[in-house]
PDB file of C-alpha atoms in Angstrom:
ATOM      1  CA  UNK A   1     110.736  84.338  96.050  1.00 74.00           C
ATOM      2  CA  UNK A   2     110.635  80.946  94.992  1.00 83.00           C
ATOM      3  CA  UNK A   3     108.356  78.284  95.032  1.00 90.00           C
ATOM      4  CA  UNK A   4     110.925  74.448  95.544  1.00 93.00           C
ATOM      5  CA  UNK A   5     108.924  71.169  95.661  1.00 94.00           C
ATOM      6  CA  UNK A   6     110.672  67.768  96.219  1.00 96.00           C
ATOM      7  CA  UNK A   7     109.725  64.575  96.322  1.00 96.00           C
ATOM      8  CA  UNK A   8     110.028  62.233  97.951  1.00 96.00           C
ATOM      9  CA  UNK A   9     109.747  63.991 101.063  1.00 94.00           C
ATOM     10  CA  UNK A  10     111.242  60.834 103.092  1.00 95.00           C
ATOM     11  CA  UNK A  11     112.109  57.250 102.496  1.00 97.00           C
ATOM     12  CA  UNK A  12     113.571  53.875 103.704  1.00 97.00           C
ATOM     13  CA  UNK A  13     115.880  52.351 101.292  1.00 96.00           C
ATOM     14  CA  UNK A  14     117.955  49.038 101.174  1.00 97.00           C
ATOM     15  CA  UNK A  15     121.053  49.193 101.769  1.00 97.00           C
ATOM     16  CA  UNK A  16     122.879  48.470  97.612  1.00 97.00           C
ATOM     17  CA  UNK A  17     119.763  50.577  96.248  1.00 97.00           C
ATOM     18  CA  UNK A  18     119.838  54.153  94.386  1.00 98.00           C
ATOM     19  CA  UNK A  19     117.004  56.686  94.855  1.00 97.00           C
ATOM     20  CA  UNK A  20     116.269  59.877  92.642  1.00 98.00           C
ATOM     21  CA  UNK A  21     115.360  63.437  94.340  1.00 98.00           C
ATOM     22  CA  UNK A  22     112.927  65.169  92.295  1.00 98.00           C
ATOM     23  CA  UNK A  23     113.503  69.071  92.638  1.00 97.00           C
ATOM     24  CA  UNK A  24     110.508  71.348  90.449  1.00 97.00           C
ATOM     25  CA  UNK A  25     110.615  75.211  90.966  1.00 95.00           C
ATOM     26  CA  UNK A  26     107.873  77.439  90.136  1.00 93.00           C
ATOM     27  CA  UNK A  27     109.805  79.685  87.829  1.00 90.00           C
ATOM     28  CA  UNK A  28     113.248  79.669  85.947  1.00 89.00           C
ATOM     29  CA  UNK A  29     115.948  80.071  87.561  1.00 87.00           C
ATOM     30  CA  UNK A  30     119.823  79.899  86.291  1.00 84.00           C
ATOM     31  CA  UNK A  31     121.069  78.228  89.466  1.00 84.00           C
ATOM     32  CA  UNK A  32     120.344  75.351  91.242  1.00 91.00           C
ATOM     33  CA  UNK A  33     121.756  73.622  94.032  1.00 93.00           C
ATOM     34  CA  UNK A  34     121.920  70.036  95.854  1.00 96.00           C
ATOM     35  CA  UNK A  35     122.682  69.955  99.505  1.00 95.00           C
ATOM     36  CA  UNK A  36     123.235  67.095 101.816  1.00 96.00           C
ATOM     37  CA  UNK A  37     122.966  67.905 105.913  1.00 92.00           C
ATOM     38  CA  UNK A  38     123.700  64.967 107.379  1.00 91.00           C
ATOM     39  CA  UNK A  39     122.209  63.856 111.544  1.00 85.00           C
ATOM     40  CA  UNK A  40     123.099  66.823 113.812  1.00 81.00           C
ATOM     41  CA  UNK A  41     125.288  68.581 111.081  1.00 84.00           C
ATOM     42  CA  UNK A  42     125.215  71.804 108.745  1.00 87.00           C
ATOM     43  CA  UNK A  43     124.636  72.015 105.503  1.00 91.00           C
ATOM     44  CA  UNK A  44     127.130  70.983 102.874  1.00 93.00           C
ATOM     45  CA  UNK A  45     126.783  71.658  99.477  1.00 93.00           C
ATOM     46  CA  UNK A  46     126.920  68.505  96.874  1.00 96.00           C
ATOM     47  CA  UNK A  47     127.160  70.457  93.469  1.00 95.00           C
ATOM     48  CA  UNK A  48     125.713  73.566  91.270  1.00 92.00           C
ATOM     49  CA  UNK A  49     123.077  71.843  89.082  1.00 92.00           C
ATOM     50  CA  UNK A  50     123.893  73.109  85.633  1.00 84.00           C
ATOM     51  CA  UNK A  51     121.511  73.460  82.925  1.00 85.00           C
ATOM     52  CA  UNK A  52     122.444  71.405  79.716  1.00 82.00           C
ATOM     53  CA  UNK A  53     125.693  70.220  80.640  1.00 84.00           C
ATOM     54  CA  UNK A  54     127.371  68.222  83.575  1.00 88.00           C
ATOM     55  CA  UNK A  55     127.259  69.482  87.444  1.00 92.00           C
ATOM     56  CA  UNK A  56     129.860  70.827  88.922  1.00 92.00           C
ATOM     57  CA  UNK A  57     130.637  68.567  92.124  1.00 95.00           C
ATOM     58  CA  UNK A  58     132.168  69.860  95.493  1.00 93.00           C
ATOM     59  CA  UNK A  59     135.449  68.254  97.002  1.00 93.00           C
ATOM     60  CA  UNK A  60     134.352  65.240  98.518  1.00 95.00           C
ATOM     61  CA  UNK A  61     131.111  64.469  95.553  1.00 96.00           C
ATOM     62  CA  UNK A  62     131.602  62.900  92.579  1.00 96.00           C
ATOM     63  CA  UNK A  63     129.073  62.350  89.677  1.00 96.00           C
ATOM     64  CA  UNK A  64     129.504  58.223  89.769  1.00 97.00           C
ATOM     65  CA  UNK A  65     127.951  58.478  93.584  1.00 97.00           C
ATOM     66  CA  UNK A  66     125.520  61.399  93.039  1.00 97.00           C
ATOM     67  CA  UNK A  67     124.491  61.992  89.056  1.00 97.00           C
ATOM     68  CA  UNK A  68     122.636  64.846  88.898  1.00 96.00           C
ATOM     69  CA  UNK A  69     120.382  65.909  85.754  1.00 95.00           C
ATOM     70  CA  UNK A  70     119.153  69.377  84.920  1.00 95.00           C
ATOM     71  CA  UNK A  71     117.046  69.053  81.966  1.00 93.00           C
ATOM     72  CA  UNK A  72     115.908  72.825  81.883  1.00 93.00           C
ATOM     73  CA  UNK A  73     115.781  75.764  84.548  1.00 92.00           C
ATOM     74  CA  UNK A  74     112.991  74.435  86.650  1.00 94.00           C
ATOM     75  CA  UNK A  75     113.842  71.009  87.214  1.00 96.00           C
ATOM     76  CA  UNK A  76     116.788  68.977  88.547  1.00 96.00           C
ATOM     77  CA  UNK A  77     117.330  65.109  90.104  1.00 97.00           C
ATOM     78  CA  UNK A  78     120.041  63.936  92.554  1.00 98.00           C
ATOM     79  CA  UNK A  79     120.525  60.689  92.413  1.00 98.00           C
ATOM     80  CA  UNK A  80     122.395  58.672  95.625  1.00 98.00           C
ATOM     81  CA  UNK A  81     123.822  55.489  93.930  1.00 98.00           C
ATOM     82  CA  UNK A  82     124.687  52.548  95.825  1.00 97.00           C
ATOM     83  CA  UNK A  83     123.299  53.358  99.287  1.00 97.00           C
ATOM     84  CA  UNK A  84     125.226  52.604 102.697  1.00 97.00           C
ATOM     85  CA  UNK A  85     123.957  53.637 106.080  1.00 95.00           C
ATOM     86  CA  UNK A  86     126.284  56.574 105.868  1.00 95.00           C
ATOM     87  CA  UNK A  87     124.320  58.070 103.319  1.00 96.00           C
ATOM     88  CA  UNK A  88     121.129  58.769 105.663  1.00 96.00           C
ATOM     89  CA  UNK A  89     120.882  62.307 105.534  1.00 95.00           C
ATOM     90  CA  UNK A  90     118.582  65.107 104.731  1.00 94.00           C
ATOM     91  CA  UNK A  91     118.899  66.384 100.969  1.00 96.00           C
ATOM     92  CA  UNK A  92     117.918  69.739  99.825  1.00 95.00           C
ATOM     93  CA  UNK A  93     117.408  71.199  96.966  1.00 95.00           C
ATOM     94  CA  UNK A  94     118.271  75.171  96.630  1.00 93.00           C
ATOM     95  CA  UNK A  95     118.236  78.000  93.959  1.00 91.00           C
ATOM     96  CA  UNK A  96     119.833  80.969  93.603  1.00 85.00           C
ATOM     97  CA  UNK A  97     117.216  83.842  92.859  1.00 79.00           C
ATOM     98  CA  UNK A  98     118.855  86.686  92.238  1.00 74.00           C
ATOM     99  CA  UNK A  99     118.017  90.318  91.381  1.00 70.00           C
ATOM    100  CA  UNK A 100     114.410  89.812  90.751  1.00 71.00           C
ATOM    101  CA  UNK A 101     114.025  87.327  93.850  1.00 71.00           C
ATOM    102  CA  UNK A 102     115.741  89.549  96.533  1.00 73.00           C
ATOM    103  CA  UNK A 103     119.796  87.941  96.107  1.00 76.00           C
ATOM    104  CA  UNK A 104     118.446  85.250  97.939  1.00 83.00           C
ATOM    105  CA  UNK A 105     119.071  81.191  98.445  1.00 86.00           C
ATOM    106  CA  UNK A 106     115.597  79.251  98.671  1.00 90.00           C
ATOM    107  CA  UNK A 107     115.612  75.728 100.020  1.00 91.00           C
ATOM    108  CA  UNK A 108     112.740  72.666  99.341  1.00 92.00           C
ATOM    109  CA  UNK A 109     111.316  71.169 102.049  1.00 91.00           C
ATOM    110  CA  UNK A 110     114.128  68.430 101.944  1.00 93.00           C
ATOM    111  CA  UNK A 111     114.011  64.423 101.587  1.00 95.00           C
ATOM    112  CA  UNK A 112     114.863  62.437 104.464  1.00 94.00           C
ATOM    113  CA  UNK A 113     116.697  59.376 103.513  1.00 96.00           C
ATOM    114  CA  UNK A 114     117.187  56.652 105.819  1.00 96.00           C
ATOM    115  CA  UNK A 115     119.095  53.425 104.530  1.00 97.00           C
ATOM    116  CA  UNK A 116     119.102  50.764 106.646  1.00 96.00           C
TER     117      UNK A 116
ATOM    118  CA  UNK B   1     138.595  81.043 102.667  1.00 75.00           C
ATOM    119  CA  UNK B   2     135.316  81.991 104.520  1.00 82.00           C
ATOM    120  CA  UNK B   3     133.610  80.337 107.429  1.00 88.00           C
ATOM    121  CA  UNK B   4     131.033  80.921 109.737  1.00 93.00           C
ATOM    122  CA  UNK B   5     131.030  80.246 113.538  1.00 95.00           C
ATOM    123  CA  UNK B   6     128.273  79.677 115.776  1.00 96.00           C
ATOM    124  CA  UNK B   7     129.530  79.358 119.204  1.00 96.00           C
ATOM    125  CA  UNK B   8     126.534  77.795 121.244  1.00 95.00           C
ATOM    126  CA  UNK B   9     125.334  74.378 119.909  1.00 94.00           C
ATOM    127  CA  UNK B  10     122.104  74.786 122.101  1.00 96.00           C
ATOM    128  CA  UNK B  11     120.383  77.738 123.866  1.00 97.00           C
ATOM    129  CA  UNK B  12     117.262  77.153 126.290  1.00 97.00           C
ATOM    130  CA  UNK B  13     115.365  80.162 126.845  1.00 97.00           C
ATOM    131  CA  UNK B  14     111.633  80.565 128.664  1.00 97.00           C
ATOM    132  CA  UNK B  15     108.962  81.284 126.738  1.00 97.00           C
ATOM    133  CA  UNK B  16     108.533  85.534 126.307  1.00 97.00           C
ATOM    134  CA  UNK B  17     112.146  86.077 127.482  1.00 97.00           C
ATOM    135  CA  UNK B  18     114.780  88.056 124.895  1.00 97.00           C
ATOM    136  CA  UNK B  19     116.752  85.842 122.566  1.00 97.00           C
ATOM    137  CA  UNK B  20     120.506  86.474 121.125  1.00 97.00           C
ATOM    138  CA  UNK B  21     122.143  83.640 118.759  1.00 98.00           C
ATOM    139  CA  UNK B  22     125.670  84.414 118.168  1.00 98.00           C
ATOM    140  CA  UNK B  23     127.511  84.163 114.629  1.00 97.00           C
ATOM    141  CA  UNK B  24     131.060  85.010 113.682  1.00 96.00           C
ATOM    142  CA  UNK B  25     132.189  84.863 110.347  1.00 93.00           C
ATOM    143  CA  UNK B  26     135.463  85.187 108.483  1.00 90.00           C
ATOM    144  CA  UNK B  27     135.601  86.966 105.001  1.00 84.00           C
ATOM    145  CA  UNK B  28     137.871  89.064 103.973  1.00 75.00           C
ATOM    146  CA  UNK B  29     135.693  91.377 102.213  1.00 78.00           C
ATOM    147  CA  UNK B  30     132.302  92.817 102.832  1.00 78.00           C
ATOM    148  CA  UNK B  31     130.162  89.569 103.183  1.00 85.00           C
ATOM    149  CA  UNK B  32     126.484  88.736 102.419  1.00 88.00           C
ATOM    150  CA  UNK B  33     124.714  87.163 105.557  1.00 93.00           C
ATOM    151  CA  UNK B  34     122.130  84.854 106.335  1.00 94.00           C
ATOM    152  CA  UNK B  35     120.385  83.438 108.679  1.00 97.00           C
ATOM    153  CA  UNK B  36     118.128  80.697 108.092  1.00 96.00           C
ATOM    154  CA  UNK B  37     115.510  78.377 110.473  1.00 96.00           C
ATOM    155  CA  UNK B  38     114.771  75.086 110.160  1.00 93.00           C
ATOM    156  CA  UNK B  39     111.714  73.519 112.524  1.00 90.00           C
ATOM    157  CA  UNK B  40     111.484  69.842 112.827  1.00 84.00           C
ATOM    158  CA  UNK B  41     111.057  68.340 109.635  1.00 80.00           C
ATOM    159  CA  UNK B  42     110.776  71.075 107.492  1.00 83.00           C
ATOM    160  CA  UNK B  43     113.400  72.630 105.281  1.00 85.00           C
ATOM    161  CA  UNK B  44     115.000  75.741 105.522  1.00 90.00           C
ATOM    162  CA  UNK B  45     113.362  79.373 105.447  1.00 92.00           C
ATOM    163  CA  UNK B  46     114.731  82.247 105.333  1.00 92.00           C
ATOM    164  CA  UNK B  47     114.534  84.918 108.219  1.00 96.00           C
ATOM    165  CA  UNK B  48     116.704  87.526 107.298  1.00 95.00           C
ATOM    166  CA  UNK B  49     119.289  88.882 105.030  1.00 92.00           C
ATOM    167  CA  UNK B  50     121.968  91.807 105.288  1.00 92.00           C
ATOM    168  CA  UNK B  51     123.716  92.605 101.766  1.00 84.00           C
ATOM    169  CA  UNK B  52     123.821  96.428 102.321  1.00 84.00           C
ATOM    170  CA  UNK B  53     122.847  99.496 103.616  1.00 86.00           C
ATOM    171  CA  UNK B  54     121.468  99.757 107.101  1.00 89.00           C
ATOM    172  CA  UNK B  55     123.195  97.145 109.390  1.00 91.00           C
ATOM    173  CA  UNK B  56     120.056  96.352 111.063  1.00 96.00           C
ATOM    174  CA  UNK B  57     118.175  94.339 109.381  1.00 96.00           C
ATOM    175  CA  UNK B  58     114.782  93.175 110.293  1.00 96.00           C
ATOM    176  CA  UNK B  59     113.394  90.036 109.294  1.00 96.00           C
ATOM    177  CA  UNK B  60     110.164  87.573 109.517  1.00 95.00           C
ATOM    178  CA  UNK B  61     108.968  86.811 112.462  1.00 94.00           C
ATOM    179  CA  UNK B  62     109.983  89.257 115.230  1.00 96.00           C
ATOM    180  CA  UNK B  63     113.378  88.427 114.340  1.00 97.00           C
ATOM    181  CA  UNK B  64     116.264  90.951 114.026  1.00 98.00           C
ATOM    182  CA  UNK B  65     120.110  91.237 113.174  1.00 98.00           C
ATOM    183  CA  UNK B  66     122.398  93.197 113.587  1.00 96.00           C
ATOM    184  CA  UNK B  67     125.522  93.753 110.892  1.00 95.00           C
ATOM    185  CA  UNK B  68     129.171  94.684 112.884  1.00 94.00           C
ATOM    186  CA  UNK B  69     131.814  95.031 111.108  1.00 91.00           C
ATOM    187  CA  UNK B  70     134.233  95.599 113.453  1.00 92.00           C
ATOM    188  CA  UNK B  71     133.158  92.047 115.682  1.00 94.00           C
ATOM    189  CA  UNK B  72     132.352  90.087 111.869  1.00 93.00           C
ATOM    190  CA  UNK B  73     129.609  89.723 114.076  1.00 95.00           C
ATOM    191  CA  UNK B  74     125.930  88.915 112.636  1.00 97.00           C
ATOM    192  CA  UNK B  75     124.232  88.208 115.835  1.00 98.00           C
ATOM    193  CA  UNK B  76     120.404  87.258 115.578  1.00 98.00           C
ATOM    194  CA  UNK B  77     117.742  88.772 118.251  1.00 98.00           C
ATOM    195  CA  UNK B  78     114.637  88.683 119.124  1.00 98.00           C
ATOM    196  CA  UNK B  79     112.626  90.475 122.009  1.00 97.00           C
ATOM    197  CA  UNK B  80     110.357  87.861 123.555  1.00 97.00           C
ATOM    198  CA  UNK B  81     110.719  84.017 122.303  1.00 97.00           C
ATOM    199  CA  UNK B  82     107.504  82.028 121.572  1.00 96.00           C
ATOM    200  CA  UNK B  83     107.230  78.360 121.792  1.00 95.00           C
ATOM    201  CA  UNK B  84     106.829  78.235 117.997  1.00 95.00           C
ATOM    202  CA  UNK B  85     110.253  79.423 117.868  1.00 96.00           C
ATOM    203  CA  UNK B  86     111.959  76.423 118.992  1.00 96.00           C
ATOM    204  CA  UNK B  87     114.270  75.355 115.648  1.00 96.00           C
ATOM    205  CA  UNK B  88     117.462  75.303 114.520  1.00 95.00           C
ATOM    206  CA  UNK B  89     118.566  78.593 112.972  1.00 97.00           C
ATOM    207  CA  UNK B  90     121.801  78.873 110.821  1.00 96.00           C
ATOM    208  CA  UNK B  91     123.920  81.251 109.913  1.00 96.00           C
ATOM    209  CA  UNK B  92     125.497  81.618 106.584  1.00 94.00           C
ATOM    210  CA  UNK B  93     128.166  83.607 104.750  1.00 90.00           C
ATOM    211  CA  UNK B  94     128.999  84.529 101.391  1.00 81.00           C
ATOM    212  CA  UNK B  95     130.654  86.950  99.042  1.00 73.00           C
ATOM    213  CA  UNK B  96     128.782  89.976  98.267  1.00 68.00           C
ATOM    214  CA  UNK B  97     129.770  90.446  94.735  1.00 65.00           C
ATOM    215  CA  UNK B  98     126.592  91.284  93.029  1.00 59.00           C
ATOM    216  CA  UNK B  99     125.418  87.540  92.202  1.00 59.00           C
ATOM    217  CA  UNK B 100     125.786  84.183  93.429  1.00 63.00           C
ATOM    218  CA  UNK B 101     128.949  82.840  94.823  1.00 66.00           C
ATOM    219  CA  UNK B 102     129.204  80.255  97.049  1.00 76.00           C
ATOM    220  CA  UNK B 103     127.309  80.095 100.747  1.00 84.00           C
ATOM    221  CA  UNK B 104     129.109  78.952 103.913  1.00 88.00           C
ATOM    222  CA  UNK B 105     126.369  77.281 106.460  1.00 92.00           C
ATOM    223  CA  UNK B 106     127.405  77.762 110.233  1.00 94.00           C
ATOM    224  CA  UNK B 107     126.913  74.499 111.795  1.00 93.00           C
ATOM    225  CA  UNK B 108     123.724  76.093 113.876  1.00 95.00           C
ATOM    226  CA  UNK B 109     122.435  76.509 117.132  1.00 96.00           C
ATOM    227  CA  UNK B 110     119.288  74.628 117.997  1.00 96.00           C
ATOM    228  CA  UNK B 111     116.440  76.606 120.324  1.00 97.00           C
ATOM    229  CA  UNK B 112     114.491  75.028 122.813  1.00 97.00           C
ATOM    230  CA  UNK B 113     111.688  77.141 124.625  1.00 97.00           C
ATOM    231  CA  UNK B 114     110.194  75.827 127.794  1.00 96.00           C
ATOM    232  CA  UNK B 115     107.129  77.763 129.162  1.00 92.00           C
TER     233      UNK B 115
END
């Protein structure tokens, strides 16, 4: 399995402001994930984190609204740019562990955002 | 295109009674299924997988599910609910090709137990 930490775990941001996720794992991993799951919704997936060059962004995501960084293959950071109310949701971080870790998504604990 | 389906936004059940949460999925292939639980303000963990093999697969908790093909059913059970079970549990779908593709997240079915 593996171990996700984020931080922060919640916040209240101005509305106009950007906040960084922090996303650590306890071991490498070649695949990393951002989520968003917005009030009362699923889960829908932002972009792959990619180590070393750019994420790859789902329909909908783009990189001006949600940069991403992957520095090496236990840490990431989602940025949310620009903050509206629309943008209070739960974001998670996920990796992909594969053979060795069962074929199996993990999830962090999440950061609530509210923007007000 | 896969998708997931989970037909009942909320269940109630009493405490000790038997539990069924339905999922549906669409994949044209052999899927891999998930189902994942989410308690108030945590994130999500992991109950139970099915990739291959036996189609009923056991998971944490007291939970079980059960793989059929012929209903692309993935139907989560367990025998008598506790009150720590009330969550939200998800079901998710992907392509069982051997490493990661990407997940499809049902839009989950929240639990409430009352005693």
């Amino acid at each position: 399995s593996a171990v996700i930490s984020q931080k922060p775990s919640r916040d209240i941001c101005q509305r106009g402001t950007s906040l960084t996720i922090q996303c650590q794992v306890d071991s490498q991993v070649t695949m990393m994930f951002w989520y968003r799951q917005q009030p009362g919704q699923s889960l829908t997936l932002i972009a792959t984190a990619n180590q070393g060059s750019e994420a790859t962004y789902e329909s909908g995501f783009v990189i001006d609204k949600f940069p991403i960084s992957r520095p090496n293959l236990t840490f990431s950071t989602l940025t949310v740019s620009n903050m509206s109310p629309e943008d209070s949701s739960i974001y998670l971080c996920s990796v992909w562990a594969g053979v060795g870790g069962g074929n199996t998504i993990y999830f962090g604990e999440g950061s609530w955002l509210t923007v007000v | 295109a896969q998708s997931v389906t989970q037909p009942d936004i909320h269940i109630t059940v009493s405490e000790g009674a038997s539990l069924e949460l339905r999922c549906n999925y669409s994949y044209g292939a052999t899927p891999y299924l998930f189902w994942y639980v989410q308690s108030p303000g945590q994130g999500l963990q992991l109950l139970l997988k099915y990739f291959s093999g036996d189609t009923l697969v056991q998971g944490i908790k007291g939970f079980e599910a059960e793989f059929k093909r012929s209903q692309s059913s993935f139907n989560l059970r367990k025998p008598s609910v506790h009150w720590s079970d009330a969550a939200e549990y998800f079901c998710a779908v992907g392509p069982n090709s051997g490493g990661y593709q990407k997940v499809t997240f049902g839009i989950g079915t929240k639990l409430q137990v009352i005693p």
